[in-house]
Every structure is written in structure tokens, then in C-alpha cells.
Short mmCIF file of C-alpha atoms and ligand atoms in Angstrom, two decimals:
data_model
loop_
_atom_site.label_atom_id
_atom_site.label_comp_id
_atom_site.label_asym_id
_atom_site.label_seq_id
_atom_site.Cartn_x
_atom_site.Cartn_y
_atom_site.Cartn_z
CA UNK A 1 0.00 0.00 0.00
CA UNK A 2 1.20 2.99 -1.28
CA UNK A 3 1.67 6.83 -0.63
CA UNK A 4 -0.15 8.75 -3.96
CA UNK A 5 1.60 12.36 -4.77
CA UNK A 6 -1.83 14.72 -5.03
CA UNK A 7 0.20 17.74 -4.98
CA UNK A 8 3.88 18.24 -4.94
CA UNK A 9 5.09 17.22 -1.72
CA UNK A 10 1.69 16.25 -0.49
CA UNK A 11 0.50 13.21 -0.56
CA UNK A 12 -2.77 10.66 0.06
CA UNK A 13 -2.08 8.47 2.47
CA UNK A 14 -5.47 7.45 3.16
CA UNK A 15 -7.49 3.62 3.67
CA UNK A 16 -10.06 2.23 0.97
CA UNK A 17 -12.65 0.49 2.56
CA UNK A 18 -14.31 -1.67 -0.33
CA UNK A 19 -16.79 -3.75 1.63
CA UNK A 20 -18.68 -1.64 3.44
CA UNK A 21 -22.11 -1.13 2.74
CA UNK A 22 -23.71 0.51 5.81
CA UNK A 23 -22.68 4.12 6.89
CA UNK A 24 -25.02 4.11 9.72
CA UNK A 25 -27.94 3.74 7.58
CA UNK A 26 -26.24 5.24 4.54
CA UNK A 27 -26.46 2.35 2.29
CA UNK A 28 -22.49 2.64 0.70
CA UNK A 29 -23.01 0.60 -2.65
CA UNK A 30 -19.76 1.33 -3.61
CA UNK A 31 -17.55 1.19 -0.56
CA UNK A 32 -15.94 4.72 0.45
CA UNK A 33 -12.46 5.61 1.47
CA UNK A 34 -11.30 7.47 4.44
CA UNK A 35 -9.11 10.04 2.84
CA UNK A 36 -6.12 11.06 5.15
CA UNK A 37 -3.05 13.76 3.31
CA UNK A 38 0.30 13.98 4.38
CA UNK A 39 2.36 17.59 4.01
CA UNK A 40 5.83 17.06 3.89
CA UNK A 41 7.75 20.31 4.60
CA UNK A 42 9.65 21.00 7.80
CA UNK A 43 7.25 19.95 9.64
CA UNK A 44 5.33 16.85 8.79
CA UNK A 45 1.66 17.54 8.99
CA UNK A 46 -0.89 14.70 8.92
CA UNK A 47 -4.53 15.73 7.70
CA UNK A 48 -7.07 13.48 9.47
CA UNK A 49 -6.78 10.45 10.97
CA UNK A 50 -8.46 7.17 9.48
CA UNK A 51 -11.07 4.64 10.91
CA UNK A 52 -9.72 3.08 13.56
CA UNK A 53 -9.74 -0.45 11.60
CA UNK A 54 -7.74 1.17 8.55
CA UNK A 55 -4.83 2.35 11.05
CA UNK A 56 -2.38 0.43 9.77
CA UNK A 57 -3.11 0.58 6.18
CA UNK A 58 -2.68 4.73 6.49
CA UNK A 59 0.31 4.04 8.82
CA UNK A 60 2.23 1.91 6.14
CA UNK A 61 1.53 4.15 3.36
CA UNK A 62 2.91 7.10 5.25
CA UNK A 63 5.82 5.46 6.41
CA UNK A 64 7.23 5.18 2.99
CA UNK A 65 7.57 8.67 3.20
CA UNK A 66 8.74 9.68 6.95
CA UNK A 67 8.91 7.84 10.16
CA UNK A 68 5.87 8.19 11.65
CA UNK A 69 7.84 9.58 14.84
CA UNK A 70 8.35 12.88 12.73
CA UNK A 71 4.94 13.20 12.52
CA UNK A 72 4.86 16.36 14.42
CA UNK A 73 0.79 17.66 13.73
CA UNK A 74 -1.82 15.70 12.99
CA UNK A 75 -4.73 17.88 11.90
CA UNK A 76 -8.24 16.81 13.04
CA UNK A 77 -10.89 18.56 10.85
CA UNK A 78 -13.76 16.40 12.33
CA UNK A 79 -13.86 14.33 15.31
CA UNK A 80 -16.31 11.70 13.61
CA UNK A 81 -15.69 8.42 14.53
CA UNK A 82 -14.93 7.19 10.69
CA UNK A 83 -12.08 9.77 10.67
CA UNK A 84 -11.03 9.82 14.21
CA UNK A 85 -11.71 6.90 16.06
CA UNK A 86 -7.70 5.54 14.94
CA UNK A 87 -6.51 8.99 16.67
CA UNK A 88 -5.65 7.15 20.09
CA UNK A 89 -3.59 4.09 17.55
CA UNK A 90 -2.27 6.99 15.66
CA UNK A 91 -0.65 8.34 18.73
CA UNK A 92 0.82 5.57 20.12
CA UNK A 93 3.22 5.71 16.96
CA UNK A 94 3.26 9.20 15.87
CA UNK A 95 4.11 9.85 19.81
CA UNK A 96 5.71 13.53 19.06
CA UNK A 97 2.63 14.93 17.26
CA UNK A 98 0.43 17.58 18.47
CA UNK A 99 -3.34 17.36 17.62
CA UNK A 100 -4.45 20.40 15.79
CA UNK A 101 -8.18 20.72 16.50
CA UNK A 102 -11.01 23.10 17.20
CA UNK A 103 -12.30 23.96 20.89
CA UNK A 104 -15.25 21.53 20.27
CA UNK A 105 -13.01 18.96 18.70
CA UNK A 106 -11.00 18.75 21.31
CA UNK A 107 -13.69 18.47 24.12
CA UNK A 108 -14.98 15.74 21.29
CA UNK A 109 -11.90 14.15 21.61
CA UNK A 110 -11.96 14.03 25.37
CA UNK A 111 -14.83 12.25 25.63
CA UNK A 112 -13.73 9.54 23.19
CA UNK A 113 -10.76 9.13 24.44
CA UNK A 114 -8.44 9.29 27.45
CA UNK A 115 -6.88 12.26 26.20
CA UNK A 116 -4.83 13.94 29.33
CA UNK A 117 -1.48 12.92 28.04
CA UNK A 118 -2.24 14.65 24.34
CA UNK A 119 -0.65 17.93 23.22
CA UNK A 120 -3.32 20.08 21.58
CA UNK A 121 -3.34 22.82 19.60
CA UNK A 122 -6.78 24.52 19.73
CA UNK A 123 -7.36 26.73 16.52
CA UNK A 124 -10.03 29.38 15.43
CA UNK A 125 -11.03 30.68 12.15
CA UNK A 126 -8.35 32.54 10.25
CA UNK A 127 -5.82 31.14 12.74
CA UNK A 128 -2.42 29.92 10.59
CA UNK A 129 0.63 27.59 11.33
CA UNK A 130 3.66 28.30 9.39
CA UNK A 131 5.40 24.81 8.77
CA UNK A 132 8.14 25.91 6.81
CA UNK A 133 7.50 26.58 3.17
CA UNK A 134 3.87 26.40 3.64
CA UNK A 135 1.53 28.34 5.59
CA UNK A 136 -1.89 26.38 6.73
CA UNK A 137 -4.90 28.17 7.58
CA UNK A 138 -8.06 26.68 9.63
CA UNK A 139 -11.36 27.53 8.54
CA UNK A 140 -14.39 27.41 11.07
CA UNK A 141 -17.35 24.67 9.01
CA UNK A 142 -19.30 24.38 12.06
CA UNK A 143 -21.68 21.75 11.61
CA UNK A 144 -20.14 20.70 8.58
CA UNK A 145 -20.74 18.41 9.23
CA UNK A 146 -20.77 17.97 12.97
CA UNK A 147 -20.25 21.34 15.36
CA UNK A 148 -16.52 20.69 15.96
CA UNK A 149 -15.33 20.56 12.11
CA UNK A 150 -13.20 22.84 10.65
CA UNK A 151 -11.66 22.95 7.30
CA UNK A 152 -7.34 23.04 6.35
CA UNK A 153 -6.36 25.80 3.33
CA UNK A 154 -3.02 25.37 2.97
CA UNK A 155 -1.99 28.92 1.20
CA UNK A 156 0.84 28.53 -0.75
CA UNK A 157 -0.84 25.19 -2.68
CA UNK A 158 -4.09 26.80 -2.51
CA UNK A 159 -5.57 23.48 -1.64
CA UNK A 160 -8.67 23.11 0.38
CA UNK A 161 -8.67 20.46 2.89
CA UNK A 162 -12.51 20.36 3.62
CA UNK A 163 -13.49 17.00 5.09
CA UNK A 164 -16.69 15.65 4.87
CA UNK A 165 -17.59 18.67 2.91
CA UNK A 166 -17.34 18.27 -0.92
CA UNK A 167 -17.01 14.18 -0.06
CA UNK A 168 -18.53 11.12 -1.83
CA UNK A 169 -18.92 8.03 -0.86
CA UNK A 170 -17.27 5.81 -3.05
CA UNK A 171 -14.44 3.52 -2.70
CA UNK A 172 -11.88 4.01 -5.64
CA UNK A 173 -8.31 3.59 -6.51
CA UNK A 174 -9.10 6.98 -8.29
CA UNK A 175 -7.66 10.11 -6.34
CA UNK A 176 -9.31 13.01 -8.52
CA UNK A 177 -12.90 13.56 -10.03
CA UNK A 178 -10.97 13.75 -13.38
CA UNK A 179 -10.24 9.90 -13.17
CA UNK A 180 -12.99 8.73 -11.89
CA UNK A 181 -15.12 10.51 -13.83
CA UNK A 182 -16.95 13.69 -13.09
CA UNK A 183 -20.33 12.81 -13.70
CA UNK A 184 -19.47 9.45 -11.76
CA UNK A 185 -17.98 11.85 -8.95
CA UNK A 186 -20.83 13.79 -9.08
CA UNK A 187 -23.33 10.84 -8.75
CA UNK A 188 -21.67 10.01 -5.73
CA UNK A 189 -21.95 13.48 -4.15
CA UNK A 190 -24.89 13.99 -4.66
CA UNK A 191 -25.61 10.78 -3.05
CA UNK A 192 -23.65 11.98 0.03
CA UNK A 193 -25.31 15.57 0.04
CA UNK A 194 -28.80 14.19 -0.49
CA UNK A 195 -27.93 11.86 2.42
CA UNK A 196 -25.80 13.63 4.62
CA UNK A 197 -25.66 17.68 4.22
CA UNK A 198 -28.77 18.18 3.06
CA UNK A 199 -30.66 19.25 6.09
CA UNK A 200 -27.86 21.65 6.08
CA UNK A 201 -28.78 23.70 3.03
CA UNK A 202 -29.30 27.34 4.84
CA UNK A 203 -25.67 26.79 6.66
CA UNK A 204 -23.97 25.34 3.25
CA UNK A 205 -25.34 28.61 1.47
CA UNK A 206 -23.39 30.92 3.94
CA UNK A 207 -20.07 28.87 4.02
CA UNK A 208 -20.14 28.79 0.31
CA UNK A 209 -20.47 32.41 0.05
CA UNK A 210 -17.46 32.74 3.01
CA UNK A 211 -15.60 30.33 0.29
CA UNK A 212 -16.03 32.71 -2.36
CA UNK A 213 -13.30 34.77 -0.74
CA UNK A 214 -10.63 31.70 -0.65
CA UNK A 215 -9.19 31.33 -3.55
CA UNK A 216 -9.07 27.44 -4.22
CA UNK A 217 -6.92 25.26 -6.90
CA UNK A 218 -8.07 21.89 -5.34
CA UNK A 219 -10.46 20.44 -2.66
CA UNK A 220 -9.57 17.51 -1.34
CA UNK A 221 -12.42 16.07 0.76
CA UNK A 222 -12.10 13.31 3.38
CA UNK A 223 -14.22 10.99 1.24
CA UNK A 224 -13.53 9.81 -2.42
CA UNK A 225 -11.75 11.67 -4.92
CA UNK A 226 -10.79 15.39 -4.87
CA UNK A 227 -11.97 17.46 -7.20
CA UNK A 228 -9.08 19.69 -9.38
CA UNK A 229 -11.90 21.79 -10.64
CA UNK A 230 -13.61 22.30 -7.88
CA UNK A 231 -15.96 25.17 -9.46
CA UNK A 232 -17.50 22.07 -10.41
CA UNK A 233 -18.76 20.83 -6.84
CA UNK A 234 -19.10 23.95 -5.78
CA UNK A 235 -21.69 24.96 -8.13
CA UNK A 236 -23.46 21.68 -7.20
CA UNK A 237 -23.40 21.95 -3.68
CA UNK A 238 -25.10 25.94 -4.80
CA UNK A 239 -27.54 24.13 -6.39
CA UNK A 240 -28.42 21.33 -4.31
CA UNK A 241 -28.60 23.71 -1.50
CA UNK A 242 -31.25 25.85 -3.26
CA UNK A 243 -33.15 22.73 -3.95
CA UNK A 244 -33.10 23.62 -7.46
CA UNK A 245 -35.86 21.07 -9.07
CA UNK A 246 -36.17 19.32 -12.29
CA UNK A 247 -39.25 18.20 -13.98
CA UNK A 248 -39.42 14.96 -12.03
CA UNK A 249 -42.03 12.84 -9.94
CA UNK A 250 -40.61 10.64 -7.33
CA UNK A 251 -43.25 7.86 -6.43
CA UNK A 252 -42.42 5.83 -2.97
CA UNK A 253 -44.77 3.20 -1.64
CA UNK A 254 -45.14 0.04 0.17
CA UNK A 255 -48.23 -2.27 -0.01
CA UNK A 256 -49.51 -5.16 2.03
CA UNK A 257 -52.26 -6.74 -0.55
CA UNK A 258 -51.57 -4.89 -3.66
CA UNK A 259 -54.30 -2.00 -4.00
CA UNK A 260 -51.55 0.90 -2.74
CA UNK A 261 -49.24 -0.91 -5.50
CA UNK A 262 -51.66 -0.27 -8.33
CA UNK A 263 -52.47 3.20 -7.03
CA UNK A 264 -48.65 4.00 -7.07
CA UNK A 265 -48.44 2.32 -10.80
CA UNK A 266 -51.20 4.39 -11.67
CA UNK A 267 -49.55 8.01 -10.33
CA UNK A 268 -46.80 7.03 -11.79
CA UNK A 269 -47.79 6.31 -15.24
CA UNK A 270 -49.96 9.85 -15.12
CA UNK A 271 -47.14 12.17 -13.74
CA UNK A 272 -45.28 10.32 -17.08
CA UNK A 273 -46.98 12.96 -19.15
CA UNK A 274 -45.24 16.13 -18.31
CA UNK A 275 -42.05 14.88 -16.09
CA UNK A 276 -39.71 12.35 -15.68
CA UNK A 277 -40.59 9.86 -12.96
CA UNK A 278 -39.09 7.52 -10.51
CA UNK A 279 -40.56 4.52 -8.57
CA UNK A 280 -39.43 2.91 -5.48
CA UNK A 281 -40.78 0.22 -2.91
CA UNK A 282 -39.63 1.22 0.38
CA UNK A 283 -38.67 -2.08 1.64
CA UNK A 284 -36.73 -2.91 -1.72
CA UNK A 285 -34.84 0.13 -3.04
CA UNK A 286 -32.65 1.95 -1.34
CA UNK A 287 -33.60 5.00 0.78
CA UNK A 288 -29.98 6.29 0.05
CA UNK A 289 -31.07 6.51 -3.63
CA UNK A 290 -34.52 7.33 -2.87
CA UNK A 291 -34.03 10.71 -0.82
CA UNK A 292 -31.26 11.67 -3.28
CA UNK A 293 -33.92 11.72 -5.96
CA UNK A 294 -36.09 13.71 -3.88
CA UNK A 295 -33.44 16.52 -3.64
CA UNK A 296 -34.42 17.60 -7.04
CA UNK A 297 -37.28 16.68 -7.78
CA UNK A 298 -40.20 18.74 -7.72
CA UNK A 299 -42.91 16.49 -7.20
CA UNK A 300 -43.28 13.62 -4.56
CA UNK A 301 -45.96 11.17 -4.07
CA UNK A 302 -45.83 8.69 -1.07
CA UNK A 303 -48.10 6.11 -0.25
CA UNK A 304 -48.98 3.36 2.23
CA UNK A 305 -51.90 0.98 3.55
CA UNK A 306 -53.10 1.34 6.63
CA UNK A 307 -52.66 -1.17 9.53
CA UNK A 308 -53.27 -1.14 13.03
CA UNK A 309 -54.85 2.15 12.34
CA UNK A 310 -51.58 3.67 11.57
CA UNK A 311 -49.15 4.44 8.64
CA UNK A 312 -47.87 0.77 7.34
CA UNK A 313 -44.46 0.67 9.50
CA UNK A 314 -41.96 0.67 6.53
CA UNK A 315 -43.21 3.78 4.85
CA UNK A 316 -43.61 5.46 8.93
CA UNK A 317 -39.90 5.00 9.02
CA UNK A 318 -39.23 6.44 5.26
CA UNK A 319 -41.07 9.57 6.51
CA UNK A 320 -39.23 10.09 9.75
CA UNK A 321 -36.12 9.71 7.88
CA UNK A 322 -37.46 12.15 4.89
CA UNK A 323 -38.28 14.85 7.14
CA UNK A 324 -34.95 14.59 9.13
CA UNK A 325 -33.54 15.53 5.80
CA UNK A 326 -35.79 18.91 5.33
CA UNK A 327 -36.11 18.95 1.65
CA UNK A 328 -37.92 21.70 0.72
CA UNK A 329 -40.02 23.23 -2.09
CA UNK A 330 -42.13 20.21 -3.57
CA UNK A 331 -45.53 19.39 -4.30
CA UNK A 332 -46.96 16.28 -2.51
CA UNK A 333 -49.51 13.35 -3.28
CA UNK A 334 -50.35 11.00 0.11
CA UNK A 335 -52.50 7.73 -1.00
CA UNK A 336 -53.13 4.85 0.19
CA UNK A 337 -55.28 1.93 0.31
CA UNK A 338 -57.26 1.44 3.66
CA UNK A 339 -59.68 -1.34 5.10
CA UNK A 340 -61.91 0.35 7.46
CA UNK A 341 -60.47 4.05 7.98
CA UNK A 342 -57.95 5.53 6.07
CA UNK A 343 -55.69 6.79 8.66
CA UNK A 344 -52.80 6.21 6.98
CA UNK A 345 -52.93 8.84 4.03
CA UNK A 346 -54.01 11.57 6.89
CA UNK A 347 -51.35 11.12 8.73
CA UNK A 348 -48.55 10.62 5.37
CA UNK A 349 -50.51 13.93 4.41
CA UNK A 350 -49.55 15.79 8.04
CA UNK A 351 -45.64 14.65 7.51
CA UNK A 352 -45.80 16.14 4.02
CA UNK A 353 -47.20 19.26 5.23
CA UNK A 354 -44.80 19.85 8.10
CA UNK A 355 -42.52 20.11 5.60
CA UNK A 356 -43.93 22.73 3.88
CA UNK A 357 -45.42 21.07 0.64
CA UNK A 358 -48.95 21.60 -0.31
CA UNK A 359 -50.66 18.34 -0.70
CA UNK A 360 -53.16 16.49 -1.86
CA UNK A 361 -54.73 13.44 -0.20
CA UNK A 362 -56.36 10.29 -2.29
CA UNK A 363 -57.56 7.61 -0.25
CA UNK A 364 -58.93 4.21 -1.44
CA UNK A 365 -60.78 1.45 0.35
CA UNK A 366 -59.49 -1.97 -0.40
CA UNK A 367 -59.39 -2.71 -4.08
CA UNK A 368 -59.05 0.45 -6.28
CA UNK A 369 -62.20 0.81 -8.91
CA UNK A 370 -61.36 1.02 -12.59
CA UNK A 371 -62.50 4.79 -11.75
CA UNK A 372 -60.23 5.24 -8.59
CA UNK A 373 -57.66 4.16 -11.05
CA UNK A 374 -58.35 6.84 -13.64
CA UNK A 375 -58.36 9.27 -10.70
CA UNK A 376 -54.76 7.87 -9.67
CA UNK A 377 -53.32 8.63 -12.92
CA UNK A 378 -55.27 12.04 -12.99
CA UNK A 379 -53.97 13.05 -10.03
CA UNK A 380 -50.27 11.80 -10.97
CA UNK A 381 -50.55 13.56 -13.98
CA UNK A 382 -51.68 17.03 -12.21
CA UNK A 383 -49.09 16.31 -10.14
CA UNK A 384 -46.31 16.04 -12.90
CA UNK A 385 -47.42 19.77 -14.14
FE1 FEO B 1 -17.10 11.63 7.50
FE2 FEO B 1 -19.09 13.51 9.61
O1 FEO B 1 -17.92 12.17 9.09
#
């Protein structure tokens, strides 16, 4: 396992973890990597730690490039337990560095850890650390994803260390958007936005504008590749956090007997008039994929039977984890099929709404009519306008 140059004299020295599938609940179809950079100038600077199960691969690939002794910083832009949980492994071989973290980060730290033997160095925004040649600057991107990240610019390079920000998860020997792909790169953040940042969106507007005063030649994020053009991320992540919409209608449904499945068929088939339209079974797609097609779209429909005079349990937990994300700026459809009261829709209907899309309600009990059918698509296709 090797070092990989990203920048002269700094280098990737990261772990690629290609089995994972589960980021707590973030389904990871592709893997993802924990990236980790080391700056080799007269100090040695480590950027992030690793997973605590990938400590030695990011330990042998730095030490074909210094001892990990010299390590004298190790930066910690995110206390996150998929970057920092090998910090206390790290230590025990790096034994001279200092930990380079925010005031949060380090109280973060504490409580991981047994940390009263650790030198810290507790930065702000704007502070800087001149380590020879190079000049690094820390950049405050509070709740960026948790309240203790921060961000690494080092000047001279103009290269923008920005953790989870700007990330993707997807495991790749690739080490820039340009090799992967970056409509493959983009796929994947998107994925991680939709998933991740996109409750976020009124915070990612104002760091993005803060941004616009950094002048930037690379981001390297702390997930998948980094991005050499990074206007191209950045206008995505502008996007994304404006919920800019496309003509699309994103159907999502479960069904115990059928009758909500035929009603979802139906809507979907009707908002095919004027808009592109997706389809998903809650209990067999992914809700990874799912929410990220929500982000843009600018119609959703969701439906569920009723049982136990509630919302049928799979589509209950699609909602709670829809309106943790707090898209915004949709039209809505709730339907359902129902036995002897249609509780269900109502209360699909109130979720919706608490987000702030105007809805519409279509109930049906047991089998759907030929006629409840043709109201389906109608109301699909009303929808799709
Ligand atoms: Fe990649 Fe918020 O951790």
C-alpha cells in the first residue's frame, strides 16, 4: 500500500474500505475511502486520521515517506468516529505529534478518548501555522458536518482540505474527479449531500459564500476523490442547496395486498406525461437513492396501507427519515389503500405538510375501482405539471 503524490510534496495516504455497505444507515453501494493527506515540509503535517480499523493501512503508506515519529501535527478537521476513532492508535506511533483541533473537537476528543497525556493545539477561524514553506490556515465549518469541524487551506498550494464537505462516498483507486469521472464523482456526491448535508442547506449557502473569498486550486475532501476543478462541486453543492428542481415525480410506496401498489403504478404512469418519474418500494430500493432523488425533484408522491390504524411501519420510518432531511419546495400526493379508515394517508398527508409542501390526499378502500384508477393517474398527472 502505497503513498499517492496529489500535490507536490503532499501526498494521500489514506485507507479504501471496499466492503462496506452501511454508513449508519447510509447504504455505501460502492464502498468509500477514508481520505487522510500527508504535508511534507519541515514539519510533517498529517490531515485526518483514518477509521480506527484502517490504522495500519494509512500508517504503512505514510511510512514510505517519513517515520511516523516525525509526525509532528496531525490535523483533526472532524472528530467523527470514521475519521477519528484511529486517533488514540495513531498516537501511540506518531508519539511527538500535536493534535491540531477546534475547541469543540477537542472536548470531542476528550470524551472519546483518554486524552490527558495529548498535546493540543486549539485553533479558530483565520488562525495559521507556518510549517516551513507552507503556511496552513483553519477555517471554522461548524456543523459541517458535525459542530466541531473545521476545514485546512493550505496557502501557498491553494488546496482546500474540507473533510466531509465536498465528499462522496465511493471507494476508488481513483484520487481526482478527473479519473474517476466527473459525472461518476458527481453521482456520488450527490448521493452523500442528499444523504448527509442536506438538512444543512441554509448553513452550506453561507459557508459557500465565506468560500467565495478563498481562492481554491483543489479540494480535497475526506471521502472519495478530490476534485481539481472544484468550481464544479461547488456549483453543485449551490444548487443542491437551493433545492433547485427538475421536472421529475418521485413515487415511494409500500403495499400489504396490492391495491396501494396499483395506485402508485397508476400516479406514476400519469405524472409520465409532463415529467420524468421515478418509482421505489420502500422495503426494496434503497432510501440512500430514494431521498437523493427527492433533492431535485419537484414532485413527490408517497403512499402506504393502513394497519393497526396507523401508517404501514416501513413507509412510517421512510417519513421520519425524509423529514430529518428537510427537503424543501415540492408538491406532494399521500395515498393509500385502507380497510376500514384511512388513517394512513391523513397522517402521510400531516408529515408532508410539516414540511412545507402543499398536498393532496387520495384515499382508497381496499381494491381500487377502474374509476379510482383513472383518478390515480389524474392526479399523478396534475401532479407532474
Ligand atoms: Fe465523514 Fe461527519 O464524518
Amino acid at each position: 500500500m502505497n503513498p499517492k503524490e496529489i500535490s507536490e510534496g503532499i501526498f494521500w495516504v489514506g485507507a479504501i474500505d471496499w466492503e462496506e455497505r452501511d454508513f449508519h444507515n447510509f447504504q455505501t453501494l460502492r464502498g468509500l475511502t477514508y481520505n487522510s493527506y500527508l504535508i511534507l515540509d519541515e514539519k510533517k503535517v498529517l490531515i485526518d486520521a483514518v477509521k480506527h480499523k484502517f490504522v495500519s493501512e494509512q500508517l504503512e503508506r505514510s511510512s514510505k515517506l517519513v517515520d511516523p515519529k516525525e509526525i509532528e501535527y496531525i490535523v483533526v478537521n472532524h472528530i467523527e468516529p470514521d475519521h477519528a476513532s484511529g486517533l488514540a492508535d495513531l498516537l501511540r506511533v506518531a508519539k511527538n505529534a500535536t493534535v491540531i483541533c477546534s475547541q469543540k473537537g477537542k472536548e470531542g476528543l476528550c470524551k472519546f478518548f483518554e486524552c490527558k497525556d495529548w498535546n493540543f493545539m486549539v485553533v479558530k477561524n483565520g488562525d495559521t501555522l507556518k510549517i516551513g514553506k507552507r503556511t496552513l490556515m483553519f477555517l471554522d465549518m461548524t456543523m459541517l458536518h458535525w459542530p466541531d469541524s473545521i476545514a485546512t487551506y493550505v496557502v501557498e498550494d491553494k488546496i482546500l482540505f474540507s473533510n466531509d464537505a465536498f465528499g462522496q462516498h465511493v471507494a476508488s483507486e481513483e484520487r481526482f474527479a478527473e479519473d474517476l469521472g466527473v459525472e461518476e464523482a458527481l453521482k456520488w456526491a450527490k448521493l452523500y449531500y442528499a444523504n448527509i448535508l442536506m438538512p444543512l442547506a441554509t448553513l452550506i449557502k453561507k459557508k459557500l459564500e465565506e468560500l467565495k473569498g478563498v481562492e481554491v486550486r483543489l479540494i480535497a475532501p475526506s471521502h472519495g476523490v478530490a476534485w481539481r476543478n472544484p468550481k464544479v462541486i461547488v456549483e453543485s453543492y449551490a444548487r443542491w442547496a437551493e433545492f433547485k428542481a427538475e421536472n421529475k415525480v418521485v413515487v415511494v410506496y409500500d403495499t400489504m395486498w396490492g391495491s396501494t401498489e396499483k395506485l402508485a403504478r397508476a400516479i406514476a404512469e400519469g405524472a409520465s406525461k409532463n415529467a420524468k418519474v421515478r418509482l421505489f418500494h420502500v422495503r426494496k430500493d434503497s432510501w440512500t437513492e430514494i431521498v437523493t432523488e427527492i433533492l431535485d425533484a419537484k414532485a413527490v408522491a408517497v403512499g402506504a396501507p393502513t394497519i393497526h390504524n396507523s401508517v404501514f411501519p416501513p413507509v412510517a420510518g421512510f417519513l421520519s427519515y425524509l423529514k430529518s432531511l428537510k427537503p424543501k419546495n415540492k408538491k406532494a400526493l399521500a395515498f393509500g389503500s385502507y380497510g376500514w379508515n384511512g388513517v394512513a394517508v391523513k397522517e402521510i398527508a400531516k408529515a408532508l405538510e410539516e414540511l412545507g409542501f402543499e398536498t393532496q390526499q387520495f384515499a382508497v378502500k381496499f381494491r381500487p375501482t377502474k374509476e379510482e384508477l383513472q383518478r390515480a393517474y389524474e392526479l399523478g398527472a396534475e401532479l407532474s405539471k
